[in-house]
GROMACS .gro file of C-alpha atoms in nm:
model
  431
    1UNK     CA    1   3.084  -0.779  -2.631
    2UNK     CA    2   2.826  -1.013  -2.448
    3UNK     CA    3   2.845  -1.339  -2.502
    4UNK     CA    4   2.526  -1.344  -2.703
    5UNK     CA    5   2.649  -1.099  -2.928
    6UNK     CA    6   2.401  -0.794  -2.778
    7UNK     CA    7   2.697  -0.584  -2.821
    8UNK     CA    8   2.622  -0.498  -2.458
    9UNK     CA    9   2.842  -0.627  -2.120
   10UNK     CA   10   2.859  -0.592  -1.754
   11UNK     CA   11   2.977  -0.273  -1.689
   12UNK     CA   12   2.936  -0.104  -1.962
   13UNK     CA   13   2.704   0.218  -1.940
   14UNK     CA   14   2.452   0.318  -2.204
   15UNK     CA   15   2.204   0.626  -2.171
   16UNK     CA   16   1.801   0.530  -2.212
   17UNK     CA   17   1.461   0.676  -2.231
   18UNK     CA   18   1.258   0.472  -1.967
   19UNK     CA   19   0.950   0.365  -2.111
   20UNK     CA   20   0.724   0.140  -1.865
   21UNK     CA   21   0.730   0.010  -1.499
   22UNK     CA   22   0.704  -0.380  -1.495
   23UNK     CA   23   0.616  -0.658  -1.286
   24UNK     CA   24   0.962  -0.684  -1.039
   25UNK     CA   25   1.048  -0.366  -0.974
   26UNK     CA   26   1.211  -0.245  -1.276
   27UNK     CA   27   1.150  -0.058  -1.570
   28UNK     CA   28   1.195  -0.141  -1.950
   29UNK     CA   29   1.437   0.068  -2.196
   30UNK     CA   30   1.621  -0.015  -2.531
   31UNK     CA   31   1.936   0.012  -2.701
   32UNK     CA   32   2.016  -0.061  -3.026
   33UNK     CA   33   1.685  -0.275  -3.042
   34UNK     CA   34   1.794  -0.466  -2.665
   35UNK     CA   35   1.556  -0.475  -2.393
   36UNK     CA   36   1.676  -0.364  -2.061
   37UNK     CA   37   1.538  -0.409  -1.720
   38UNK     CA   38   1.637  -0.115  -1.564
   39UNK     CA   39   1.609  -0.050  -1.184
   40UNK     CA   40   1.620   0.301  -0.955
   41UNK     CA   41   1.456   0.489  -1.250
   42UNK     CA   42   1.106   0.598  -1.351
   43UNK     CA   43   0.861   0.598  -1.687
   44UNK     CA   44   0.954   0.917  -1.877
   45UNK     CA   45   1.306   0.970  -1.717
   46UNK     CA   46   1.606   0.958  -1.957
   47UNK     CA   47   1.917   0.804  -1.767
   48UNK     CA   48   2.256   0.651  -1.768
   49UNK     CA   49   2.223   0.271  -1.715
   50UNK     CA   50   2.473   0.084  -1.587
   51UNK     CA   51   2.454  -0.315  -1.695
   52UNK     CA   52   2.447  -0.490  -1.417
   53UNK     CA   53   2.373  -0.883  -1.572
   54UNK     CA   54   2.288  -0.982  -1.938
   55UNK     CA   55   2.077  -1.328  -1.949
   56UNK     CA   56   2.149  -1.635  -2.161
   57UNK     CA   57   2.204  -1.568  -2.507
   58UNK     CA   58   2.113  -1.198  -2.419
   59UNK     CA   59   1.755  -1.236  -2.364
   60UNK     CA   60   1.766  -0.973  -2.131
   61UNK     CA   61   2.028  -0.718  -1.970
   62UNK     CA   62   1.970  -0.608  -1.652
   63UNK     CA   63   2.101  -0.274  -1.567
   64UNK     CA   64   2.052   0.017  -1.269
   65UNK     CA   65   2.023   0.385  -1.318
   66UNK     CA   66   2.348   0.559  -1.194
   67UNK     CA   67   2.249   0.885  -1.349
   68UNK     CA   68   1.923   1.082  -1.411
   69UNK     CA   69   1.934   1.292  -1.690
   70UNK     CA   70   1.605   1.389  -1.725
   71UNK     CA   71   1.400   1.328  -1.377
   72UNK     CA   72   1.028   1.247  -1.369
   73UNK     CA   73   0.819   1.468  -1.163
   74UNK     CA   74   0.732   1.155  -0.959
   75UNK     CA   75   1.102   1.115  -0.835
   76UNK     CA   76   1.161   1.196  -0.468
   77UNK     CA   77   1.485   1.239  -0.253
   78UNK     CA   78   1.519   0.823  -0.112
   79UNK     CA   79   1.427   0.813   0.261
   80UNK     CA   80   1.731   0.530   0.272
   81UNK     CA   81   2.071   0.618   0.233
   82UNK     CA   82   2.143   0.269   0.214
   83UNK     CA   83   1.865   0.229  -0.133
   84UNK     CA   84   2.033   0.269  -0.493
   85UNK     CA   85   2.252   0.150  -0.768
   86UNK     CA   86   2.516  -0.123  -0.568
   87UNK     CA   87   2.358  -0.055  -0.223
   88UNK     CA   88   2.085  -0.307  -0.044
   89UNK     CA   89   1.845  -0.448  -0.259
   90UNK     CA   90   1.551  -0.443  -0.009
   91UNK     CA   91   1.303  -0.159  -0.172
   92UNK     CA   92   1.277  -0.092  -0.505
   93UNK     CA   93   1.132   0.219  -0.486
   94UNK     CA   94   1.295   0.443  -0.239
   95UNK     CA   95   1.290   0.709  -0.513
   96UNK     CA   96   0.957   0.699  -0.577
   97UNK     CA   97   0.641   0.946  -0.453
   98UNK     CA   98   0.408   0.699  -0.217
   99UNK     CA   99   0.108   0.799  -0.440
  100UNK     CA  100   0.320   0.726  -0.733
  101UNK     CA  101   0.474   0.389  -0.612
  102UNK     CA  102   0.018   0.257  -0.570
  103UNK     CA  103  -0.033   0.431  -0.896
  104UNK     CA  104   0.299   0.182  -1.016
  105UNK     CA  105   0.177  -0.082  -0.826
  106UNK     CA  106  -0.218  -0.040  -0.997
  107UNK     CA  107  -0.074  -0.051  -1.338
  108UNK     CA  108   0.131  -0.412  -1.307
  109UNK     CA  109  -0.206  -0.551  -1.137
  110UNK     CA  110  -0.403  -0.426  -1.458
  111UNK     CA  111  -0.121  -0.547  -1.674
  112UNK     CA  112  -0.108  -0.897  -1.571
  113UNK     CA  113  -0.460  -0.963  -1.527
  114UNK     CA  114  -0.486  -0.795  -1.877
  115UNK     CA  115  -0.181  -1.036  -2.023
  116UNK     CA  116  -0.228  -1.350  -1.857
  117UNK     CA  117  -0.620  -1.339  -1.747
  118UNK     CA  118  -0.761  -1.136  -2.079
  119UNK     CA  119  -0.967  -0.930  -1.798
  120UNK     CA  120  -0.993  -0.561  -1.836
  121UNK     CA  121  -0.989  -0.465  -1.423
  122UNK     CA  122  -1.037  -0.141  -1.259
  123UNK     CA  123  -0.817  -0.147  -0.945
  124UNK     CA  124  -0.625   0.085  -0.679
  125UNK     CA  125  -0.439  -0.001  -0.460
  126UNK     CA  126  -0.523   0.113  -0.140
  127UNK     CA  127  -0.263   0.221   0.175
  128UNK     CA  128  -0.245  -0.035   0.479
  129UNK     CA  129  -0.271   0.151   0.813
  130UNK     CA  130   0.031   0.075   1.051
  131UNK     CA  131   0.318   0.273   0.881
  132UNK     CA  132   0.433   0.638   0.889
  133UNK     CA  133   0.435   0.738   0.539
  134UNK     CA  134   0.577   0.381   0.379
  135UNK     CA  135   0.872   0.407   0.654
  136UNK     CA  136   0.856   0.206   1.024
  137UNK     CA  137   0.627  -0.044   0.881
  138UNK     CA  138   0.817  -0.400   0.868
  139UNK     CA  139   0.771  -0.581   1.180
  140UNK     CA  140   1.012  -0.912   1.096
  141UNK     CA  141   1.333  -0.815   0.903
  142UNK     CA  142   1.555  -1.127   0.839
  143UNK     CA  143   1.951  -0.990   0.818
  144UNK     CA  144   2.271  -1.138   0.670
  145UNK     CA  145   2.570  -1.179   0.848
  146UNK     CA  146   2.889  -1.159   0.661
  147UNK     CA  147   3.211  -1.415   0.780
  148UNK     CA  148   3.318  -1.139   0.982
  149UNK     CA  149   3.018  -1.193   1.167
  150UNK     CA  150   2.869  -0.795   1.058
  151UNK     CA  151   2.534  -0.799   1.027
  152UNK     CA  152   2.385  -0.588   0.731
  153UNK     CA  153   2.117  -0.617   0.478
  154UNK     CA  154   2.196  -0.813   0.126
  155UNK     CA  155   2.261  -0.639  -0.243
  156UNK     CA  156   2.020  -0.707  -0.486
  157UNK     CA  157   2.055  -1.042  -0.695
  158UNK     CA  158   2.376  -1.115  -0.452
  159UNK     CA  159   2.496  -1.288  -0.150
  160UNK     CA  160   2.712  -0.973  -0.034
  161UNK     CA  161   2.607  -0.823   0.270
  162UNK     CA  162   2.555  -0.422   0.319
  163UNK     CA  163   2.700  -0.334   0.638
  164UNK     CA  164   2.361  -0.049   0.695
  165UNK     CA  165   2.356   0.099   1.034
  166UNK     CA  166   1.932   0.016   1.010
  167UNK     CA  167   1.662  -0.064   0.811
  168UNK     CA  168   1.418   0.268   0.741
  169UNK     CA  169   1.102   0.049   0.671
  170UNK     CA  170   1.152  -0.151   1.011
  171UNK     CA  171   0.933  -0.066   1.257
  172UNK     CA  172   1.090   0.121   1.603
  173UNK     CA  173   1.067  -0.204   1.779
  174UNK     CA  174   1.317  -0.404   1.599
  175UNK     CA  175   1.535  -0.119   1.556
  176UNK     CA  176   1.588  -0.127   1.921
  177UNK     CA  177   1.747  -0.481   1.896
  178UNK     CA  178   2.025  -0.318   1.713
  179UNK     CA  179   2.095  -0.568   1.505
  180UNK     CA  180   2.362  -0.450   1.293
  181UNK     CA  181   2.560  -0.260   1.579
  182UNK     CA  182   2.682  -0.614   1.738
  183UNK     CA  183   2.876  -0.909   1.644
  184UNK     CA  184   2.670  -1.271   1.552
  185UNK     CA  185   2.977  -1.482   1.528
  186UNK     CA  186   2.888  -1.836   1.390
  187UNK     CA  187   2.636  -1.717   1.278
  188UNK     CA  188   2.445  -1.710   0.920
  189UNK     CA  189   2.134  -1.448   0.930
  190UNK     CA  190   1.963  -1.298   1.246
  191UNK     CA  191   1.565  -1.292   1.228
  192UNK     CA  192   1.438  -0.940   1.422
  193UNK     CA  193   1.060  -0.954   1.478
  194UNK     CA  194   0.832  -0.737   1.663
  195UNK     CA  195   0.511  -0.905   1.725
  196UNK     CA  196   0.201  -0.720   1.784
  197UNK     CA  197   0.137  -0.927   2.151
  198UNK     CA  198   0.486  -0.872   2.342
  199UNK     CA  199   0.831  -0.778   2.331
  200UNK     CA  200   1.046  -0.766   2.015
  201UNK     CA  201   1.305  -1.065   2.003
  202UNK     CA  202   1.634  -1.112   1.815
  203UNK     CA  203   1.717  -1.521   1.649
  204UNK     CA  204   1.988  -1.611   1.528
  205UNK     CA  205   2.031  -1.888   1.278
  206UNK     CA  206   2.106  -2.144   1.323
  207UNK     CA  207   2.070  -2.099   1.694
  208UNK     CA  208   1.918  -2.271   1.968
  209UNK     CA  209   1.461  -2.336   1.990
  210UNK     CA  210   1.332  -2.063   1.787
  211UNK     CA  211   1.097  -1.877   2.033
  212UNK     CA  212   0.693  -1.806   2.043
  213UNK     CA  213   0.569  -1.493   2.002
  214UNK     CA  214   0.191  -1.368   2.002
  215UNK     CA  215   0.037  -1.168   1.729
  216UNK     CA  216  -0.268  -0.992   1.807
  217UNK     CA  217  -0.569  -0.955   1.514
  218UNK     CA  218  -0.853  -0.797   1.549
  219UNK     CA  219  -1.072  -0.606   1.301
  220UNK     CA  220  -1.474  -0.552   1.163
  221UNK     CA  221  -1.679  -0.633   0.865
  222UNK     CA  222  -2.032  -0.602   0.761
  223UNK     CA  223  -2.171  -0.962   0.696
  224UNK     CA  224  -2.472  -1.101   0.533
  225UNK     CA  225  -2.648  -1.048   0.885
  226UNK     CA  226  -2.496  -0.718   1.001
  227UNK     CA  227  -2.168  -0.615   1.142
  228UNK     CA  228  -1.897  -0.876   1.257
  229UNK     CA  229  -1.655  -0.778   1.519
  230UNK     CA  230  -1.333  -1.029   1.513
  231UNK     CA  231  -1.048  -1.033   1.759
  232UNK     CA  232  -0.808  -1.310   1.844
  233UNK     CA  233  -0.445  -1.402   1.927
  234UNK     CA  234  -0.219  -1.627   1.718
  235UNK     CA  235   0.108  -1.805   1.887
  236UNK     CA  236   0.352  -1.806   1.614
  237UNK     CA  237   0.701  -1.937   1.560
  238UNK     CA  238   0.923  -1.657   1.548
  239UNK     CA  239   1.057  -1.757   1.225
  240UNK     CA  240   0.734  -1.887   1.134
  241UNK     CA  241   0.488  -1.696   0.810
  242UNK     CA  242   0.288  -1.408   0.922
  243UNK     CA  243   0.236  -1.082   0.720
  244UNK     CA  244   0.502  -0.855   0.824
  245UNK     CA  245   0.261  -0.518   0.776
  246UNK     CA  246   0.137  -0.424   1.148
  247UNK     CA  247  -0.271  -0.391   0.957
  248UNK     CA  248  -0.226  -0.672   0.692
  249UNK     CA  249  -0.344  -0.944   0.869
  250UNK     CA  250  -0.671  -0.772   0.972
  251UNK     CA  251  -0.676  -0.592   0.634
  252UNK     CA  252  -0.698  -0.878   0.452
  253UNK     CA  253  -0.917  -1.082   0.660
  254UNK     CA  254  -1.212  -0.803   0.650
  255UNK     CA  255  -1.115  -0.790   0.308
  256UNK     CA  256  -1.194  -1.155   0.212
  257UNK     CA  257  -1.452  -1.229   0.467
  258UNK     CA  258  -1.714  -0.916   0.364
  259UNK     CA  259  -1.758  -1.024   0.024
  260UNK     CA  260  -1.798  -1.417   0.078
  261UNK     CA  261  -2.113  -1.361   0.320
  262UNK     CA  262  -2.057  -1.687   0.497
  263UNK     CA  263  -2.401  -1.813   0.594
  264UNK     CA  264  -2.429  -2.059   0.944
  265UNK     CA  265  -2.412  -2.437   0.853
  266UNK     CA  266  -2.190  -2.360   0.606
  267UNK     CA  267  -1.872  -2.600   0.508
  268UNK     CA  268  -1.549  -2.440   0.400
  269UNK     CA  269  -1.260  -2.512   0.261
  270UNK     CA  270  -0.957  -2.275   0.397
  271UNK     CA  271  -0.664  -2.381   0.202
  272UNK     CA  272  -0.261  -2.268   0.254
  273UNK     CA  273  -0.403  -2.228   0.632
  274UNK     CA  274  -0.068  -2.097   0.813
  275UNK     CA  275  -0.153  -2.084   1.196
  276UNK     CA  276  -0.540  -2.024   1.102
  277UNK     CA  277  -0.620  -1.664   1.038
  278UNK     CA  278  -0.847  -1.698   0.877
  279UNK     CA  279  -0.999  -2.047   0.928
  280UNK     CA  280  -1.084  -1.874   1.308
  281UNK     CA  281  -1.298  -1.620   1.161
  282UNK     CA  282  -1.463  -1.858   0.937
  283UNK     CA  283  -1.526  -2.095   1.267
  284UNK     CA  284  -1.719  -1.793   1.413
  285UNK     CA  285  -1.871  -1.770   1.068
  286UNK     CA  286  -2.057  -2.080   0.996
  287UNK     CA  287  -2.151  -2.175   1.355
  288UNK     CA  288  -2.156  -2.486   1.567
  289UNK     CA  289  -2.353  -2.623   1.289
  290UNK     CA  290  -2.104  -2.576   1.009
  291UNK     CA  291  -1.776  -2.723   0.929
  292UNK     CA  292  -1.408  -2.521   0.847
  293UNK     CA  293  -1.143  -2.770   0.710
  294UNK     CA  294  -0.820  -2.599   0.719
  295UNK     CA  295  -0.536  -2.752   0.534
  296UNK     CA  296  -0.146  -2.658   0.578
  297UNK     CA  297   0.195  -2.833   0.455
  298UNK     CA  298   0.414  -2.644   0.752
  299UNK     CA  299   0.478  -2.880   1.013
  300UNK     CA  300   0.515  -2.622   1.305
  301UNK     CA  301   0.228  -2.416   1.166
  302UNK     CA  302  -0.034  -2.736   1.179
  303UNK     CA  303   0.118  -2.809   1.491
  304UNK     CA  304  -0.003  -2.456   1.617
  305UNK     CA  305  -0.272  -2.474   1.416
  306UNK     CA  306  -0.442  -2.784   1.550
  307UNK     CA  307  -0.365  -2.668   1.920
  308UNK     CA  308  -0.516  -2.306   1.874
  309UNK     CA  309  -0.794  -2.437   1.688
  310UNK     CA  310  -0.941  -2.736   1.838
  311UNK     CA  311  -1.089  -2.581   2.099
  312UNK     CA  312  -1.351  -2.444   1.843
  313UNK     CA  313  -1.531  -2.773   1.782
  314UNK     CA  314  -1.605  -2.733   1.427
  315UNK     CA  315  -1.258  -2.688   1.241
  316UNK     CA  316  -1.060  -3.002   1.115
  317UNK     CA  317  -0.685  -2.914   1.059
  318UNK     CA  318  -0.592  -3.179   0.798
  319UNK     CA  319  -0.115  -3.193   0.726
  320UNK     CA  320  -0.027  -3.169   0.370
  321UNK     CA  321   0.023  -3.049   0.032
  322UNK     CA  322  -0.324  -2.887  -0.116
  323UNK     CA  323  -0.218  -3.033  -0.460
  324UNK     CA  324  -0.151  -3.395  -0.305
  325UNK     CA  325  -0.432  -3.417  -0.041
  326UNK     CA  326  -0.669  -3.278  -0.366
  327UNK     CA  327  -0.485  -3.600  -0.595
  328UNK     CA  328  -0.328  -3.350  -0.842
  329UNK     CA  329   0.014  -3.486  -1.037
  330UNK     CA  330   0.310  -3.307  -0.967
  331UNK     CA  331   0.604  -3.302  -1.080
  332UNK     CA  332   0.960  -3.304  -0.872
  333UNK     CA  333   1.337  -3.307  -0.967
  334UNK     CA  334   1.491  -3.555  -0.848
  335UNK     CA  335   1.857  -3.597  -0.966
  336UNK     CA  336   1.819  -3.422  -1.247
  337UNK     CA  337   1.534  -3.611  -1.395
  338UNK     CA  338   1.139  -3.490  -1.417
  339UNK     CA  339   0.920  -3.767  -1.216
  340UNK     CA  340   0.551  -3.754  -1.210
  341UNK     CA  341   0.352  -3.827  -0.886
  342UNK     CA  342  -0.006  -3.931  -0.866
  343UNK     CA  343  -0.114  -3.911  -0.566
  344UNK     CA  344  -0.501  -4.023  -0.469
  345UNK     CA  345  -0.737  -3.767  -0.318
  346UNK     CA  346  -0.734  -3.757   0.038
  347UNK     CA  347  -1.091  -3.870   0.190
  348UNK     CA  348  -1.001  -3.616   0.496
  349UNK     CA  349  -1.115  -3.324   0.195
  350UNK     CA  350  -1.472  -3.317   0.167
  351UNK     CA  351  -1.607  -3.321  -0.206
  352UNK     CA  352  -1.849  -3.054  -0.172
  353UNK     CA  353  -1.782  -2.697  -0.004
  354UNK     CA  354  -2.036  -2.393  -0.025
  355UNK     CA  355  -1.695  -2.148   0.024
  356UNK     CA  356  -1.299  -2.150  -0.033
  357UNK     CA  357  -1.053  -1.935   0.091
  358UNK     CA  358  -0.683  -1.957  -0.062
  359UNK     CA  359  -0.372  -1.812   0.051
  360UNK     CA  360  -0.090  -1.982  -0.157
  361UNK     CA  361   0.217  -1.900  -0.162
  362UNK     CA  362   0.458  -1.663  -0.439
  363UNK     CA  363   0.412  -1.929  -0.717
  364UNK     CA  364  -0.025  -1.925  -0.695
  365UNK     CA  365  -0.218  -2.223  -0.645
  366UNK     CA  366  -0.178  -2.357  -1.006
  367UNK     CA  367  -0.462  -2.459  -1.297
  368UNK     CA  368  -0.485  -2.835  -1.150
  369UNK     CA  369  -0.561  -2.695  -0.803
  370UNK     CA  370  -0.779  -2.411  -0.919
  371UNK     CA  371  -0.942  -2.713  -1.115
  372UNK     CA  372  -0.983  -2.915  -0.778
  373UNK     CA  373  -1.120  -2.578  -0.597
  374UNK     CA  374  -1.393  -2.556  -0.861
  375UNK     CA  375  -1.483  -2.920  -0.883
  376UNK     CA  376  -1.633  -2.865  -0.507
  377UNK     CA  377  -1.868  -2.619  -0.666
  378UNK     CA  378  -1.877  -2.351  -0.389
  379UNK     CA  379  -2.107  -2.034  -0.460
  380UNK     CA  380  -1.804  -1.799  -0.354
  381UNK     CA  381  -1.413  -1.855  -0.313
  382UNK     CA  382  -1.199  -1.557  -0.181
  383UNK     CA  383  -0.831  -1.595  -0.288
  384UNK     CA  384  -0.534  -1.356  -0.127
  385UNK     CA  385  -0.201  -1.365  -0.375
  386UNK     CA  386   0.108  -1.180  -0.271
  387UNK     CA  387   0.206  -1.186  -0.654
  388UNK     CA  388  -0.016  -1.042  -0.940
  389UNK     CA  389   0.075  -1.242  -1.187
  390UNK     CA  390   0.064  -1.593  -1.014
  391UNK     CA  391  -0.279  -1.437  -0.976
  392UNK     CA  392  -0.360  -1.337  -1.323
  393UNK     CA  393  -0.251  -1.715  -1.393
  394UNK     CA  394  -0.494  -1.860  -1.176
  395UNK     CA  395  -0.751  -1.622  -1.250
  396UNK     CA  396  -0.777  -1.783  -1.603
  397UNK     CA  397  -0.798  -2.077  -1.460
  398UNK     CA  398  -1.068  -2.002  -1.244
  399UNK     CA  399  -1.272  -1.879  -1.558
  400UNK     CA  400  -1.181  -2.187  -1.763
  401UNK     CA  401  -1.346  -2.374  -1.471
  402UNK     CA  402  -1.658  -2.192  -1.520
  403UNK     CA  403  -1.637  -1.901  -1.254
  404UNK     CA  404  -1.572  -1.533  -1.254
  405UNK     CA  405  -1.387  -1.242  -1.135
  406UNK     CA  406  -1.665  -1.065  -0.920
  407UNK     CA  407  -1.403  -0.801  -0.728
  408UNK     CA  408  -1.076  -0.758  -0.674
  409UNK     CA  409  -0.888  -0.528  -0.410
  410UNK     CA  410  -0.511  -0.436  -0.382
  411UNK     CA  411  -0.387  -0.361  -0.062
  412UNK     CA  412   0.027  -0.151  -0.039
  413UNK     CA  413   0.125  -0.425   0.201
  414UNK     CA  414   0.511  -0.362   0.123
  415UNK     CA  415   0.578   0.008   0.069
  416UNK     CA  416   0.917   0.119  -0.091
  417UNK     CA  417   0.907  -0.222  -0.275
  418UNK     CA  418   0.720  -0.353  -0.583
  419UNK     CA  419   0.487  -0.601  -0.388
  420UNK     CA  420   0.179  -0.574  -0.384
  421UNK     CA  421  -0.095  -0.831  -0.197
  422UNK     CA  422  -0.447  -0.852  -0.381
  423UNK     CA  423  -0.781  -0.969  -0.262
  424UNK     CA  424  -0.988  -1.164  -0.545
  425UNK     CA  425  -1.367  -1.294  -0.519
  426UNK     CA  426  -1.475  -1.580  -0.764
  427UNK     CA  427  -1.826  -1.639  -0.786
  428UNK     CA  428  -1.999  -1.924  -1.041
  429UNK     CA  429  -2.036  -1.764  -1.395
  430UNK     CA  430  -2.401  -1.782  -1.378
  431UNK     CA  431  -2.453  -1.691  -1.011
   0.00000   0.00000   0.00000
């Protein structure tokens, strides 16, 4: 028995009909009236599920799918040897049709805006070009190294390390480093990356200076006054944030930038900044007469930031947190205690902006910063989320602050896993 009394432990094995595909990567089954979260299956398969956890005071049981009984016509032979029940927990959906894995994808986007926004939204999500069929797409691929000093990839929900021979969604590049076919002695993880503007490099951590590498961007959208061409190099820390998709990065800055129309003279606000994506196309945007102040909490990526960028003239890279520089509480743990801080606004962060562009990290921007956003009443804010329902969160916000939902976009930035990035557009409620 389970300690909560679900008459269900680790271990045990319990055969389920497969019901829906949820935000995470897994789908939901029942037994005996018990949820399960069950992982390697498919809606409409019936299979033997393994439990792999059950949650405190069995408010969940997590569980894979060691055998399908009854296979759903989406199921495919796994590219991966190295993807299933106890193997690496990298993809999620190795077993799953491309077109299937979107149509997945689609239905957690509409599900969470549905749940957490109360918006009814008509979405796709749309392929990414750069990878051969969901396979050879990944082009930075951190990897565990055991004591031994193996390299390998980790299980899922564990620190054990799968000794693979290589990764199926890395791209050709940094399956040259061979990784996993030498010894890292010392060592903890090894970071492979193959940027888009040289050579593919191997770190290891911790190691000596992480090295530079270039990424390359360049891409086309139709603005308010015709056709923009944009093209540009980034230097970025090696393990430094970029998008890890070969075409995300200039997917998803034609993807925010067409609908936002930026208009010369304007003054924007381009928030979670990294290295300045897209805070360079928004320089081109608004003109020697307009203003782009790009804020960042990354040390090394204001650092590049403000290098790359100040030759521009009209782009202010301001250090910090968005929710302190904006004066919004938070709240930290600090020895086990909850401790409010109150920050004041920062005077670097104008109070007015005619646009806003947000990329925030896994957790979303939050209501207070959504809040903030709104209070500098611009006419359109483009917002990029890596996690649908952080998004759905703020989306509420954003119509509690008297804005709307004018488009969103969903772009299959991660095959063979359950991410998914989106592209939303807020406009004022009236406008």
């Amino acid at each position: 028995m389970s300690p909560g009394g679900s008459g269900l432990s680790v271990g045990d094995e319990v055969e389920v009909e497969v019901t829906a595909f949820a935000h995470g990567g897994h789908c939901v089954a029942r037994h005996d009236g018990q949820v399960l979260f069950v992982r390697h299956t498919l809606p409409g398969e019936r299979v033997l599920a393994r439990v792999t956890e059950v949650g405190s005071g069995s408010r969940f049981v997590r569980a894979d799918a060691v055998e399908v009984r009854h296979a759903s016509d989406d199921r495919v032979v796994q590219p991966c040897p190295w993807s299933g029940p106890g193997a690496c927990g990298g993809c999620d959906l190795q077993h799953v049709s491309l077109d299937a894995q979107r149509r997945l994808k689609a239905g957690v986007v509409r599900e969470q805006m549905a749940r957490l926004a109360h918006l009814e939204v008509d979405v796709e999500v749309e392929p990414v070009p750069g990878d051969d069929r969901g396979l050879r797409w990944r082009t930075r691929v951190e990897f565990a190294v055991d004591g031994a000093g193996n390299a390998g990839l980790r299980r899922h929900r564990s620190h054990e390390v799968v000794p693979v021979d290589r990764c199926r969604i890395a791209t050709d590049a940094v399956t040259a480093l061979e990784v996993t076919g030498r010894d890292w002695p010392g060592a903890e993880a090894v970071d492979a990356v193959a940027p888009s503007g040289g050579p593919a490099v191997a770190v290891e951590v911790p190691g000596e200076e992480v090295p530079e590498v270039l990424e390359r961007v360049s891409t086309s959208w139709r603005s308010a006054h015709g056709p923009v061409s944009f093209a540009r190099e980034f230097a970025v820390s090696a393990r430094g944030f970029w998008q890890v998709h070969p075409g995300a990065a200039a997917t998803f800055l034609a993807a925010a930038m067409e609908p936002l129309a930026v208009r010369p003279g304007e003054r924007v606000l381009d928030l979670y900044c990294g290295v300045g994506l897209f805070a360079s196309a928004l320089s081109e945007a608004v003109g020697p007469g307009g203003q782009v102040v790009a804020v960042e909490a990354d040390r090394d990526a204001v650092e590049r930031a403000t290098r790359d960028l100040s030759s521009l003239g009209n782009v202010a890279v301001v250090a910090g947190r968005v929710d302190d520089l904006f004066g919004v509480p938070r709240t930290d743990r600090h020895r086990g205690r909850s401790r409010s801080r109150r920050p004041a606004r920062s005077p670097l962060l104008p109070q007015s902006a005619d646009v806003v562009v947000l990329d925030p990290p896994r957790t979303g921007a939050g209501t207070a910063v959504v809040r903030a956003v709104a209070a500098t009443g611009p006419r359109a804010v483009a917002y990029v989320a890596c996690d649908p329902a952080a998004l759905a969160r703020d989306t509420a916000a954003f119509l509690a602050a008297g804005y709307r939902l004018a488009s969103l976009r969903a772009f299959d930035a991660f095959p063979m896993t359950h991410h998914v990035e989106c592209v939303a557009h807020f406009v004022p409620a009236g406008a």
